[in-house]
Amino acid sequence: NIHEAQFALQLYELLQRVTKLAGIKVSVGIITPYKLQLKCLHREFDVVLKSDEGKGLYIITVDAFQSQERD
């Protein structure tokens, strides 16, 4: 749902501001069980994913996320 994707983006932006002020870098993973949700999240995060800031951001399905570690 688009509203959930927008909320996730707002949370991510808040996390980035807080960690930047603290001088820490984190990698963030957003996982979803459904490919349609994945597409929706990618649309909402498009600008972030294409920026330097988005290098530590991973939006993937549950299957792809298995055995990976994120903050």
Tab-separated table of C-alpha atoms in Angstrom:
chain	number	residue	atom	x	y	z
A	1	ASN	CA	0.000	0.000	0.000
A	2	ILE	CA	1.285	3.422	-0.955
A	3	HIS	CA	0.719	4.932	2.494
A	4	GLU	CA	2.850	2.267	4.155
A	5	ALA	CA	5.620	2.858	1.617
A	6	GLN	CA	5.479	6.606	2.279
A	7	PHE	CA	5.599	5.961	6.029
A	8	ALA	CA	8.623	3.698	5.564
A	9	LEU	CA	10.331	6.481	3.603
A	10	GLN	CA	9.617	8.986	6.385
A	11	LEU	CA	11.062	6.602	8.982
A	12	TYR	CA	14.140	6.022	6.839
A	13	GLU	CA	14.683	9.775	6.399
A	14	LEU	CA	14.368	10.291	10.169
A	15	LEU	CA	16.859	7.494	10.820
A	16	GLN	CA	19.289	9.075	8.364
A	17	ARG	CA	19.044	12.483	10.060
A	18	VAL	CA	19.589	11.019	13.532
A	19	THR	CA	22.520	8.822	12.531
A	20	LYS	CA	24.128	11.642	10.556
A	21	LEU	CA	23.980	13.929	13.604
A	22	ALA	CA	25.519	11.155	15.703
A	23	GLY	CA	28.232	10.565	13.119
A	24	ILE	CA	27.309	6.940	12.526
A	25	LYS	CA	26.652	5.056	9.316
A	26	VAL	CA	24.132	2.252	9.167
A	27	SER	CA	22.941	-0.135	6.540
A	28	VAL	CA	19.181	-0.556	6.396
A	29	GLY	CA	17.156	-3.410	4.998
A	30	ILE	CA	13.462	-3.215	4.255
A	31	ILE	CA	11.989	-6.625	3.644
A	32	THR	CA	8.637	-7.542	2.185
A	33	PRO	CA	7.045	-10.883	1.393
A	34	TYR	CA	5.411	-9.647	-1.819
A	35	LYS	CA	6.848	-8.501	-5.146
A	36	LEU	CA	4.097	-5.891	-5.636
A	37	GLN	CA	5.018	-4.291	-2.311
A	38	LEU	CA	8.642	-4.399	-3.394
A	39	LYS	CA	7.792	-2.458	-6.558
A	40	CYS	CA	5.790	0.090	-4.557
A	41	LEU	CA	8.670	0.613	-2.125
A	42	HIS	CA	11.153	0.983	-4.984
A	43	ARG	CA	8.948	3.672	-6.544
A	44	GLU	CA	8.735	5.617	-3.269
A	45	PHE	CA	12.458	5.280	-2.530
A	46	ASP	CA	13.576	5.904	-6.125
A	47	VAL	CA	15.370	9.196	-5.451
A	48	VAL	CA	17.049	7.841	-2.303
A	49	LEU	CA	18.156	4.629	-4.004
A	50	LYS	CA	19.837	6.608	-6.784
A	51	SER	CA	21.717	8.855	-4.346
A	52	ASP	CA	24.919	8.315	-2.370
A	53	GLU	CA	22.773	8.208	0.767
A	54	GLY	CA	20.955	5.169	-0.593
A	55	LYS	CA	24.075	3.017	-0.922
A	56	GLY	CA	23.392	1.448	2.483
A	57	LEU	CA	19.707	0.846	1.777
A	58	TYR	CA	18.402	-2.492	0.589
A	59	ILE	CA	14.770	-3.129	-0.295
A	60	ILE	CA	14.258	-6.788	-1.063
A	61	THR	CA	11.934	-9.725	-0.623
A	62	VAL	CA	12.121	-12.096	2.323
A	63	ASP	CA	13.672	-14.792	0.133
A	64	ALA	CA	16.442	-12.486	-1.070
A	65	PHE	CA	17.072	-11.206	2.455
A	66	GLN	CA	17.789	-14.579	4.033
A	67	SER	CA	21.306	-14.915	5.416
A	68	GLN	CA	22.063	-11.195	5.070
A	69	GLU	CA	22.667	-8.912	8.033
A	70	ARG	CA	21.418	-5.329	8.359
A	71	ASP	CA	21.051	-2.814	11.220
